[in-house]
Tab-separated table of C-alpha atoms in Angstrom:
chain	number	residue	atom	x	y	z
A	73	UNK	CA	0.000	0.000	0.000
A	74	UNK	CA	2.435	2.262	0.675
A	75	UNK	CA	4.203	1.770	-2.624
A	76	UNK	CA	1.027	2.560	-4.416
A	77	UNK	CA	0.660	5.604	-2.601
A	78	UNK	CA	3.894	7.028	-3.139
A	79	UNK	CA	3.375	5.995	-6.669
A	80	UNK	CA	0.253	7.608	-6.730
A	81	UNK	CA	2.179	11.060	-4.688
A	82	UNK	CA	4.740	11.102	-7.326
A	83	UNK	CA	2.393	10.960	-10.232
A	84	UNK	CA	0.357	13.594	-8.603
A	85	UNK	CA	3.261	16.239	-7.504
A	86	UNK	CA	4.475	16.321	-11.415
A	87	UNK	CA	0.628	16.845	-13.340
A	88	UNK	CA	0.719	19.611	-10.259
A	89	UNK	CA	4.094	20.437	-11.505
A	90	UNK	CA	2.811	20.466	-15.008
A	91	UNK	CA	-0.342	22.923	-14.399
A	92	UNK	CA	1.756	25.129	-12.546
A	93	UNK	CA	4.084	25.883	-15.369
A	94	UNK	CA	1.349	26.114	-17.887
A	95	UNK	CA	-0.883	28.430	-15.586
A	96	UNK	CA	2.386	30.499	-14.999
A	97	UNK	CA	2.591	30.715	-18.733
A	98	UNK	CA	-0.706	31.427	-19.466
A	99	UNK	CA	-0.722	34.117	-16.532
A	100	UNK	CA	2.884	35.725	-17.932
A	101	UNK	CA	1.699	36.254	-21.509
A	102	UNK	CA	-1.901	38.030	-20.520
A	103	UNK	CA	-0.280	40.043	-17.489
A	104	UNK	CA	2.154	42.637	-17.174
A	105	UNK	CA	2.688	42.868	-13.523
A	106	UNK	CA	3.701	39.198	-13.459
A	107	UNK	CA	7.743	40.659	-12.649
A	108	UNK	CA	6.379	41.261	-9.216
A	109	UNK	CA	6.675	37.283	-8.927
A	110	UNK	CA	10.412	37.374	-10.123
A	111	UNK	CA	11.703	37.053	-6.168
A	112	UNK	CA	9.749	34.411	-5.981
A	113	UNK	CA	11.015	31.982	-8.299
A	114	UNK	CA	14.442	33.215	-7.616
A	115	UNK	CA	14.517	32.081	-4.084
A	116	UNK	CA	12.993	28.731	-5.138
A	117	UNK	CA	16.226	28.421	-7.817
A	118	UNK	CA	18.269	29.154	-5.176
A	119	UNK	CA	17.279	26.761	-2.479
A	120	UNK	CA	18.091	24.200	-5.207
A	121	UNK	CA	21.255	25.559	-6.009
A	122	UNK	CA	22.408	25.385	-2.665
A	123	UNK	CA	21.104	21.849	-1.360
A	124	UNK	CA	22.046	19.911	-4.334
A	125	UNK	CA	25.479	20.313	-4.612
A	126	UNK	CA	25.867	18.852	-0.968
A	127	UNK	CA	23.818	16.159	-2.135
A	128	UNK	CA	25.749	15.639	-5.104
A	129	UNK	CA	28.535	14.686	-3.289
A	130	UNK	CA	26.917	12.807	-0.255
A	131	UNK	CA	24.739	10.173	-3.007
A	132	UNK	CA	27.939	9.911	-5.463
A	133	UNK	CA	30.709	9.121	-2.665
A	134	UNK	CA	27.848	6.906	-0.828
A	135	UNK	CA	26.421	4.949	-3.923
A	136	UNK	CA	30.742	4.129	-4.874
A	137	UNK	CA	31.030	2.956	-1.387
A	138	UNK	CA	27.831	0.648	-1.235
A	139	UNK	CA	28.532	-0.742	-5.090
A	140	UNK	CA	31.667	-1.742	-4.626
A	141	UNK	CA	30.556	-5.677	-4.371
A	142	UNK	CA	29.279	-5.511	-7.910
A	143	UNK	CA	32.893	-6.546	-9.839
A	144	UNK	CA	31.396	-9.923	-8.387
A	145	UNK	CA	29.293	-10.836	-10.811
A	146	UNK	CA	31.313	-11.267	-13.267
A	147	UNK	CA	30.340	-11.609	-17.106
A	148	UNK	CA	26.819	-10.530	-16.371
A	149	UNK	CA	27.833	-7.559	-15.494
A	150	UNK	CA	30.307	-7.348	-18.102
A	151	UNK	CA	27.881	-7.908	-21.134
A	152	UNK	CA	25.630	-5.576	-19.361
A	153	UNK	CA	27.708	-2.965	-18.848
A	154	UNK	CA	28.564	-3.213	-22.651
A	155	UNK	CA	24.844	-3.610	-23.768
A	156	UNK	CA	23.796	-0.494	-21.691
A	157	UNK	CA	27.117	1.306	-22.918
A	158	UNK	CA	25.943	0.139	-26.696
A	159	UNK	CA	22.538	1.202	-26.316
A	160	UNK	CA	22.667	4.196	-24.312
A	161	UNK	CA	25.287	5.362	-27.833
A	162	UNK	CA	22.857	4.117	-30.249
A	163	UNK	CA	19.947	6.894	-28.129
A	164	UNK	CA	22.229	9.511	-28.110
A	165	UNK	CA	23.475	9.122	-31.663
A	166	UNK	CA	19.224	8.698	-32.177
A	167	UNK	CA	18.611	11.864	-30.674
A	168	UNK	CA	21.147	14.181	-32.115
A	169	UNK	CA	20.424	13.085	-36.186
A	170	UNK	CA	16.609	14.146	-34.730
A	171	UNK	CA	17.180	17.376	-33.277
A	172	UNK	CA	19.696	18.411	-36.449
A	173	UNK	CA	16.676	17.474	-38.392
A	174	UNK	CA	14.238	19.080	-36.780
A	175	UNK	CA	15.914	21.988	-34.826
A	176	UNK	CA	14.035	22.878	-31.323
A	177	UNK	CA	14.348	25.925	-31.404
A	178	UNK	CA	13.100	28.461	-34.408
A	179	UNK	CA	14.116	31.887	-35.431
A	180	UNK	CA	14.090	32.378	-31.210
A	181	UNK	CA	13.876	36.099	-31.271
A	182	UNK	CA	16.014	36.898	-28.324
A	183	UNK	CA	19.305	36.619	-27.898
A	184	UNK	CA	20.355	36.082	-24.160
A	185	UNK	CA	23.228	36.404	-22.814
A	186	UNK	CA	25.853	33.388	-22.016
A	187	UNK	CA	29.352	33.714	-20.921
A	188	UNK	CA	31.794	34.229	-23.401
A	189	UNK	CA	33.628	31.126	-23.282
A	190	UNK	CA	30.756	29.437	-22.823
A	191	UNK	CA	31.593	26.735	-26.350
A	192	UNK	CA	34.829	28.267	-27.770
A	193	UNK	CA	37.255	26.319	-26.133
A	194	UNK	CA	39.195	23.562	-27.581
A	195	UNK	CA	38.124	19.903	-26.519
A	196	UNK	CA	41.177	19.214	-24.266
A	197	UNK	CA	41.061	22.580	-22.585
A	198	UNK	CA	36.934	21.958	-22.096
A	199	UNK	CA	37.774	18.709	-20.179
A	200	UNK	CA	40.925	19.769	-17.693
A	201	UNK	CA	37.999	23.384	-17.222
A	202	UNK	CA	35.069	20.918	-17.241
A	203	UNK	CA	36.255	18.297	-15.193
A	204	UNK	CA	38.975	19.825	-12.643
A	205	UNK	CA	39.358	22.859	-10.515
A	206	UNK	CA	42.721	24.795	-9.186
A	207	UNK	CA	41.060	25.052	-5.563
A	208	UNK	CA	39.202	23.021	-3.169
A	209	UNK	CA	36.753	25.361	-1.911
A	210	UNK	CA	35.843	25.703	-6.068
A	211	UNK	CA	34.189	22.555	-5.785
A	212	UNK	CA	31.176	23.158	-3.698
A	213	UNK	CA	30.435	25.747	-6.508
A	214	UNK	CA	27.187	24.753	-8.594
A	215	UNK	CA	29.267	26.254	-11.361
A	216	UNK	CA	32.171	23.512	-11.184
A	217	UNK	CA	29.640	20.405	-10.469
A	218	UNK	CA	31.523	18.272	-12.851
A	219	UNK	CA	34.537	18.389	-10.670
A	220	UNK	CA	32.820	17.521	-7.929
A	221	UNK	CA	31.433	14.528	-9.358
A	222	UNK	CA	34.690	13.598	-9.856
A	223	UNK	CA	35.929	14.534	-6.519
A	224	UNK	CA	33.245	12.126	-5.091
A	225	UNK	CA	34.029	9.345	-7.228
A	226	UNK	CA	37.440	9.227	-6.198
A	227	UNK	CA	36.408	9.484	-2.198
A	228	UNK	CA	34.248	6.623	-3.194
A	229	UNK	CA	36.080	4.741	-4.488
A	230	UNK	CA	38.883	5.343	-1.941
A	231	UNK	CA	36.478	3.954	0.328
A	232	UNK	CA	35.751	0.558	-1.427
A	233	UNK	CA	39.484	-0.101	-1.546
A	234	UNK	CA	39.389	0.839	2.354
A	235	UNK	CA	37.238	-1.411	3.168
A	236	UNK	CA	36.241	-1.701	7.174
A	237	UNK	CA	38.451	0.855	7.263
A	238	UNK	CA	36.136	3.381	5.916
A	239	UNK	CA	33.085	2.134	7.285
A	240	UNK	CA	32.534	4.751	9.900
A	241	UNK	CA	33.126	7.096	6.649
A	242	UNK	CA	30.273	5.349	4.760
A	243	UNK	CA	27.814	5.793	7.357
A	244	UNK	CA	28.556	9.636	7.340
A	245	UNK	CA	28.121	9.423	3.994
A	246	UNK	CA	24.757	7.593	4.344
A	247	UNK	CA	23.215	10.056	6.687
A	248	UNK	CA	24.553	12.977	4.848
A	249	UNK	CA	22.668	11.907	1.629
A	250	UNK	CA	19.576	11.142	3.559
A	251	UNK	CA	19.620	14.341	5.310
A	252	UNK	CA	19.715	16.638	1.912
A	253	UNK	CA	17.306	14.549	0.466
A	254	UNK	CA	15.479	15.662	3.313
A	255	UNK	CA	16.226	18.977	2.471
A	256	UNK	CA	15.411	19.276	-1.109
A	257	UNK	CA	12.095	17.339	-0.445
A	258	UNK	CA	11.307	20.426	1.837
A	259	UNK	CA	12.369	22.755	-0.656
A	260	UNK	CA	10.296	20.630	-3.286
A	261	UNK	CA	7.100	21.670	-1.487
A	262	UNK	CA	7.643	25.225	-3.002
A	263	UNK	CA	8.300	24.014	-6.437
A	264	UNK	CA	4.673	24.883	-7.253
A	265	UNK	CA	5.158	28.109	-6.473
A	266	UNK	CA	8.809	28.147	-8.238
A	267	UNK	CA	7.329	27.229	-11.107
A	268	UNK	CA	4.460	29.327	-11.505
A	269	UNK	CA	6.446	32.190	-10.645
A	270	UNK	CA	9.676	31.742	-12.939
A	271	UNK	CA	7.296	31.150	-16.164
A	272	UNK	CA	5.568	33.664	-15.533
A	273	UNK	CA	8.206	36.225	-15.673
A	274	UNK	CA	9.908	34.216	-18.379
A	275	UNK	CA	6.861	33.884	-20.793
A	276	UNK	CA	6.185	37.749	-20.062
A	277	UNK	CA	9.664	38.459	-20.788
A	278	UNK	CA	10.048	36.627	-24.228
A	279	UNK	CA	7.103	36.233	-25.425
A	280	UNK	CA	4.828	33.184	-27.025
A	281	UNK	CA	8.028	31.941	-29.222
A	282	UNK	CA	9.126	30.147	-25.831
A	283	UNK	CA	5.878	28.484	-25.910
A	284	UNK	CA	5.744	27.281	-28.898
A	285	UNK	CA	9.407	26.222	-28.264
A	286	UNK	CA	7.809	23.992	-25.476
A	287	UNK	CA	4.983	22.335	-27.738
A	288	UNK	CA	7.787	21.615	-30.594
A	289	UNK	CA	10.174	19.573	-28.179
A	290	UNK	CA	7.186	17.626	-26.780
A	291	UNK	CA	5.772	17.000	-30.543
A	292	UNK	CA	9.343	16.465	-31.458
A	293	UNK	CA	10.069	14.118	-28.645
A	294	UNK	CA	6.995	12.139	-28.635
A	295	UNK	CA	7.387	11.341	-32.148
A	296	UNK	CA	10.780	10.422	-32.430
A	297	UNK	CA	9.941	7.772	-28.970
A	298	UNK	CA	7.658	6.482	-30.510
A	299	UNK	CA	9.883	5.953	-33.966
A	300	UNK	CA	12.672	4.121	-31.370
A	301	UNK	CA	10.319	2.285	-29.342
A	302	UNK	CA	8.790	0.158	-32.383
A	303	UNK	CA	11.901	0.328	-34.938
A	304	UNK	CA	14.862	0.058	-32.756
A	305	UNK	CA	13.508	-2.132	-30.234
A	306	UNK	CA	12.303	-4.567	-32.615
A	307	UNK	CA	15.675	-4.681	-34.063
A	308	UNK	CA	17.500	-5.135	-30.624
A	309	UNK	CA	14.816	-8.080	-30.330
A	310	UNK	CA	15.637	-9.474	-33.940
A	311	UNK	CA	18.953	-8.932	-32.816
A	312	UNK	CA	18.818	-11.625	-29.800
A	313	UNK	CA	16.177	-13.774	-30.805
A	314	UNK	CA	15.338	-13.228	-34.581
A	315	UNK	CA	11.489	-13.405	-35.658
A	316	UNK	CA	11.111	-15.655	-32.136
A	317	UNK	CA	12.479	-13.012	-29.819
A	318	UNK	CA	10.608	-9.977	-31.767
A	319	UNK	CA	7.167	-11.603	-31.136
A	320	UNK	CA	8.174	-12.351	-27.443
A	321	UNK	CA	9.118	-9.039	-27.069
A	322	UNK	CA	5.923	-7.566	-27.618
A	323	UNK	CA	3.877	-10.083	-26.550
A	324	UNK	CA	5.106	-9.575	-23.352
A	325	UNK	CA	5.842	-5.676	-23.413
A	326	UNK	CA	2.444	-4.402	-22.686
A	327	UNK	CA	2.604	-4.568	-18.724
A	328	UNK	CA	5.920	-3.054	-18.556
A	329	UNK	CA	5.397	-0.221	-20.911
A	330	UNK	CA	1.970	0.922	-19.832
A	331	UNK	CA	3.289	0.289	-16.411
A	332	UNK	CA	5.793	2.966	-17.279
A	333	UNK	CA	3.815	5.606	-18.485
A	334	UNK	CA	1.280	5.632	-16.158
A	335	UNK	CA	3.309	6.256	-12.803
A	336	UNK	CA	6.688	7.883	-14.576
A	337	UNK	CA	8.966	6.008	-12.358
A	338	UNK	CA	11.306	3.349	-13.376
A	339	UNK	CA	11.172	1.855	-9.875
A	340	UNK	CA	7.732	1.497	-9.670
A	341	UNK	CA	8.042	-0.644	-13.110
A	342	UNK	CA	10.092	-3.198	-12.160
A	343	UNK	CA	7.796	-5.828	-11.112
A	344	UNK	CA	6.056	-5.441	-14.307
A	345	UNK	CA	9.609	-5.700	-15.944
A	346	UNK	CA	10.543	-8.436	-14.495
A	347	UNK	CA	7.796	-10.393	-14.881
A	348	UNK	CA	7.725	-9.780	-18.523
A	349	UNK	CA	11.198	-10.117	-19.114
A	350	UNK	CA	10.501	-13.994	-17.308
A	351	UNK	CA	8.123	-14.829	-19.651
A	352	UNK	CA	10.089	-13.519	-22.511
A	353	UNK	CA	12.648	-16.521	-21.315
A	354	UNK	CA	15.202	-14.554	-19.705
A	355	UNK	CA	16.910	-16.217	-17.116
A	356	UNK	CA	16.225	-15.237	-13.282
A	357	UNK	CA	19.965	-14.131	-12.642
A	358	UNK	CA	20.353	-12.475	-15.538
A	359	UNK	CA	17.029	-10.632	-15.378
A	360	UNK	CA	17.359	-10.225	-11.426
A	361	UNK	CA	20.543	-8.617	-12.092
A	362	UNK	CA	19.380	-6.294	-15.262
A	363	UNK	CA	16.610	-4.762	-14.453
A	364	UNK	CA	16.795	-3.020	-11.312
A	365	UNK	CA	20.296	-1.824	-12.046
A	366	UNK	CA	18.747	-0.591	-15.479
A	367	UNK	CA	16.271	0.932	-13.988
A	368	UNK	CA	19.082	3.206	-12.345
A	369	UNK	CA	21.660	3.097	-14.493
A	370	UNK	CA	20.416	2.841	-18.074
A	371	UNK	CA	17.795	5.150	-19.652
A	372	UNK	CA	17.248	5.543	-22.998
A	373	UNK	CA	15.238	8.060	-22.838
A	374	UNK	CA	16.725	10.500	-20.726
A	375	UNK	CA	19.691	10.061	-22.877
A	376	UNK	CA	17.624	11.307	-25.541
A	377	UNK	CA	16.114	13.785	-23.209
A	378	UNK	CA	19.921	15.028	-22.480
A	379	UNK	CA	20.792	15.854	-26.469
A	380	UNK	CA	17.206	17.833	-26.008
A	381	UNK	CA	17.959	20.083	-23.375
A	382	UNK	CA	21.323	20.873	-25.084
A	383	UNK	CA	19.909	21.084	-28.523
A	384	UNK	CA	17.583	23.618	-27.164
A	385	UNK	CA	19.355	25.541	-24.860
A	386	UNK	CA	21.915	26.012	-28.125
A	387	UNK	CA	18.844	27.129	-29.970
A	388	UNK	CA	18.233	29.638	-27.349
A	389	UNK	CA	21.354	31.403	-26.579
A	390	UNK	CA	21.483	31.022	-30.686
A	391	UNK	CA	25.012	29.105	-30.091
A	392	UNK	CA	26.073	27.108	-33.021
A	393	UNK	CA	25.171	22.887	-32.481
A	394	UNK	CA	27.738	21.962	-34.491
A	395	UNK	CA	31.466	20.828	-34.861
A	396	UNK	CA	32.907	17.229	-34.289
A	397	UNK	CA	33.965	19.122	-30.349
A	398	UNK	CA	30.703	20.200	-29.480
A	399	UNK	CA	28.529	16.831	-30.748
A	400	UNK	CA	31.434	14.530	-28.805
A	401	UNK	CA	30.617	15.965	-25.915
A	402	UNK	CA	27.152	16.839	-26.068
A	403	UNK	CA	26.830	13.154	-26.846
A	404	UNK	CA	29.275	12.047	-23.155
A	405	UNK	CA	27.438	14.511	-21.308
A	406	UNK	CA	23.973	12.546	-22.570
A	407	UNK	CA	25.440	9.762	-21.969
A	408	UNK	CA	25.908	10.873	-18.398
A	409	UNK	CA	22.819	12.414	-17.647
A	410	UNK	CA	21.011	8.721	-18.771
A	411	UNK	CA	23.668	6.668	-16.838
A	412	UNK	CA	25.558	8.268	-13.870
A	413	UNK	CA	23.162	10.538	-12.817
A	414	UNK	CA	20.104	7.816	-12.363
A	415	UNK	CA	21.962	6.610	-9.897
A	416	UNK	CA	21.494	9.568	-8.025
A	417	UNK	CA	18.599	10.875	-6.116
A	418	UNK	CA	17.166	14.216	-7.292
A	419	UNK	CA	19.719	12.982	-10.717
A	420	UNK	CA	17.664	14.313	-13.532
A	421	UNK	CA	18.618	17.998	-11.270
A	422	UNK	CA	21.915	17.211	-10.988
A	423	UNK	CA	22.032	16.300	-15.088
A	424	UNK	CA	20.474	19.353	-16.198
A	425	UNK	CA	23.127	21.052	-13.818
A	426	UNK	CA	25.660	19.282	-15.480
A	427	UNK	CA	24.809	20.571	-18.958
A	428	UNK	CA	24.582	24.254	-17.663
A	429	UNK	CA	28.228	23.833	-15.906
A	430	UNK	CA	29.942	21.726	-18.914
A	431	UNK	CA	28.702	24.507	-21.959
A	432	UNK	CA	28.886	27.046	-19.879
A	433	UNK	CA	25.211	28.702	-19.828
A	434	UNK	CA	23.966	30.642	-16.811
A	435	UNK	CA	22.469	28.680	-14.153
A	436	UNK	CA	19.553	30.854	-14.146
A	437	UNK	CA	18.074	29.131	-16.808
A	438	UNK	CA	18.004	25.826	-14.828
A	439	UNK	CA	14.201	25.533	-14.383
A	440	UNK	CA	13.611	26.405	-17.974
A	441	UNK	CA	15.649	23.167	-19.131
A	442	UNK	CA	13.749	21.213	-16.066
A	443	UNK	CA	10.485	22.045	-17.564
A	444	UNK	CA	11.723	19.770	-20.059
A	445	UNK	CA	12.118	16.717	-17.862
A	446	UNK	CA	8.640	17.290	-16.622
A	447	UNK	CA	6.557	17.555	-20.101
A	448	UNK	CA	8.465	14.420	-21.707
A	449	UNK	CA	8.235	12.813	-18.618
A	450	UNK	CA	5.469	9.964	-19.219
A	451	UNK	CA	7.363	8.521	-22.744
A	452	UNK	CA	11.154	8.991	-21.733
A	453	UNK	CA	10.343	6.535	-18.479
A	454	UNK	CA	8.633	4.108	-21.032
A	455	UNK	CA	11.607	4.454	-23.055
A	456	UNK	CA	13.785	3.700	-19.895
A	457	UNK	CA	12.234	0.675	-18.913
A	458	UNK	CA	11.377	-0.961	-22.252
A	459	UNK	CA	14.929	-0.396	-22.973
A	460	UNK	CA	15.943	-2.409	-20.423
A	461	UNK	CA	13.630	-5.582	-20.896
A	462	UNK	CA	15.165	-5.428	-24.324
A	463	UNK	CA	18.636	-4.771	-22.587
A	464	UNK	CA	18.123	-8.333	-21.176
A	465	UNK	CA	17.299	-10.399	-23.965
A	466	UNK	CA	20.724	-8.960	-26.047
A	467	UNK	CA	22.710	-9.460	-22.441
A	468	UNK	CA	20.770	-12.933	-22.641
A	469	UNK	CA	22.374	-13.644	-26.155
A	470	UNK	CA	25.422	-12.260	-25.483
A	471	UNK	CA	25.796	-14.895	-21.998
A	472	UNK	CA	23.784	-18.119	-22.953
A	473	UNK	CA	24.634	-17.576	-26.781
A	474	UNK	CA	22.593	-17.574	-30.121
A	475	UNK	CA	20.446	-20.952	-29.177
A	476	UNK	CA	19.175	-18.987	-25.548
A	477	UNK	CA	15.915	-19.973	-27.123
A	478	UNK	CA	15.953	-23.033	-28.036
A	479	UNK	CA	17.394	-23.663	-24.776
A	480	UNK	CA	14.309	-22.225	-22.936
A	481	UNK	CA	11.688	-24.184	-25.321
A	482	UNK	CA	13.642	-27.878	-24.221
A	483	UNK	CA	13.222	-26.574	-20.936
A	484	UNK	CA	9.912	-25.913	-21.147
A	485	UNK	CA	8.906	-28.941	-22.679
């Protein structure tokens, strides 16, 4: 019961979420004295700002400490690792021949403002800026949240090699992420209010072209899901099965998928996933194994929803999306925000903060790329799970080899 309810909690908080930015919108373009609200969503931005990069480095240095078991499993976790590697590539690759299609953004009619450096340095400069920092105390900047990403993967993993040694450490660690997610769930109570507020002002500000900026990514989006989900699924199924794994795939994909769409939470999706990928003759360890570390660590669709928000924040500072430097790592950072960062709480955030800090844009423009998150919400989790069930039947190949099937049908009879 009480996983139905928070099911039922989360679904509710983001249709509020939702209705808040389109009232805010709808209130912005018809008033005038909407700027009043400005404070308002500024202190909400804030707040975030300054809880999550605590967070950051509590869940990263925390979740490193408590994985470090995981080299265990051996080629499972090998072939996964690869699949979700492969896959996760294949999105991001998906994505960026969409949005170069179809650009996002349209003949936006102001230009704001971005730092100057914001794309023009060279790729190896952009990593040792992106990635390091000269100072310690430079870290706990929202600004330089790469670096401290790295920073805590390095305490983390300083920790697994320590051992009992650094079990006192992990507990710290423990507490400290529990306590800011604390936090930010407090703060979250005034994201309403945040929301309303800062689209308000930014609707009244520039206009109905933002708008329609909005409905393009979610037509955009929705239509090139739906293109992967049928096409490129069925051809990872074909892939690891031929005509016998496509049919299995969606004749057991229903539960899974509208499972997905209807609470927006990978989590809440696993039973469903697992009990499809079962009947689609995947073995319990492999499938036990898959699919709720997929669910955190491989998503599809918020790799696709990571070359979005960059394609479109491009569009909007009217930066040039192009060059073999600024696709590589548009495509890694993607990559990151659909891998790394699920493993996170409060990730999708910390990957939208990640795109700010890596290009360089001004973190005031934060909830504008979250609103993203929350309107292809419903289709990038489907994405996310129904990635994974098909995760496990190429994992399955890849461990139990081509005859997996046939295998399963001997067994069966």
């Amino acid at each position: 019961m009480t996983t139905r309810n928070n099911m039922l909690r989360s679904y509710l908080f983001s249709t509020v979420l939702i209705i808040s930015i389109v009232l805010g919108g709808v209130v912005g373009y018809f008033f005038e004295q909407v700027r009043l609200l400005k404070p308002l969503g500024d202190i909400f931005l804030n707040l975030l700002l300054t809880a999550i990069v605590p967070l950051i480095f509590f869940s990263i240095s925390s979740a490193i400490a408590k994985a470090g078991s995981l080299g265990r499993l051996g080629k499972i976790m090998s072939r996964m690792i690869f699949i979700f590697l492969l896959t996760g590539l294949i999105a991001a690759l998906y994505a960026l021949f969409v949005v170069k299609l179809f650009p996002l953004v349209n003949n936006f009619p102001i230009e704001l403002t971005s730092p100057e450096n914001a794309t023009t340095l060279g790729f190896s400069d952009q990593l040792v800026k992106v990635f390091t920092v000269s100072n310690f105390s430079q870290l706990f900047s929202h600004e330089h949240i790469s670096a401290l990403i790295v920073f805590s993967i390095l305490v983390g993993l300083a920790l697994v090699s320590a051992k009992e040694n650094g079990e006192t450490f992990v507990k710290f660690l423990q507490e400290g992420e529990d306590l800011f997610m604390r936090v930010i769930s407090l703060i979250m109570y005034f994201a309403p209010i945040g929301f309303f507020s800062y689209f308000a002002v930014l609707v009244n500000e520039l206009g109905p072209k933002l708008v329609e900026s909005y409905i393009r990514i979610a037509v955009i989006y929705y239509a090139a899901s739906l293109v992967y989900f049928v096409v490129v699924f069925s051809i990872y199924a074909y892939l690891a099965g031929q005509l016998a794994g496509v049919k299995l795939f969606w004749k057991n994909l229903f539960l899974p998928a509208t499972t997905a769409l209807a609470t927006c939470s990978s989590a809440a999706s696993i039973p469903a996933n697992l009990l499809a990928t079962k009947n689609m003759g995947v073995s319990s360890e492999i499938c036990e194994t898959v699919i709720p570390l997929g669910s955190i660590i491989h998503k599809d669709g918020s790799v696709m929803g990571g070359i979005f928000k960059i394609a479109f924040l491009f569009g909007v500072f009217h930066s040039n999306f192009s060059g073999l430097d600024v696709l590589c790592v548009a495509i890694a950072v993607s990559l990151l925000v659909g891998t790394v960062m699920g493993a996170i709480p409060s990730g999708g955030m910390i990957g939208e903060l990640l795109i700010l800090a890596v290009y360089g844009f001004p973190s005031s423009v934060l909830l504008a790329v979250a609103a993203i998150s929350v309107i292809i919400d419903p289709i990038a989790t489907m994405l996310n799970v129904t990635g994974n069930t098909a995760s496990s039947m190429l994992i399955t190949r890849l461990v139990d080899g081509k005859t997996w099937l046939l295998k399963i049908k001997e067994i069966k009879a």
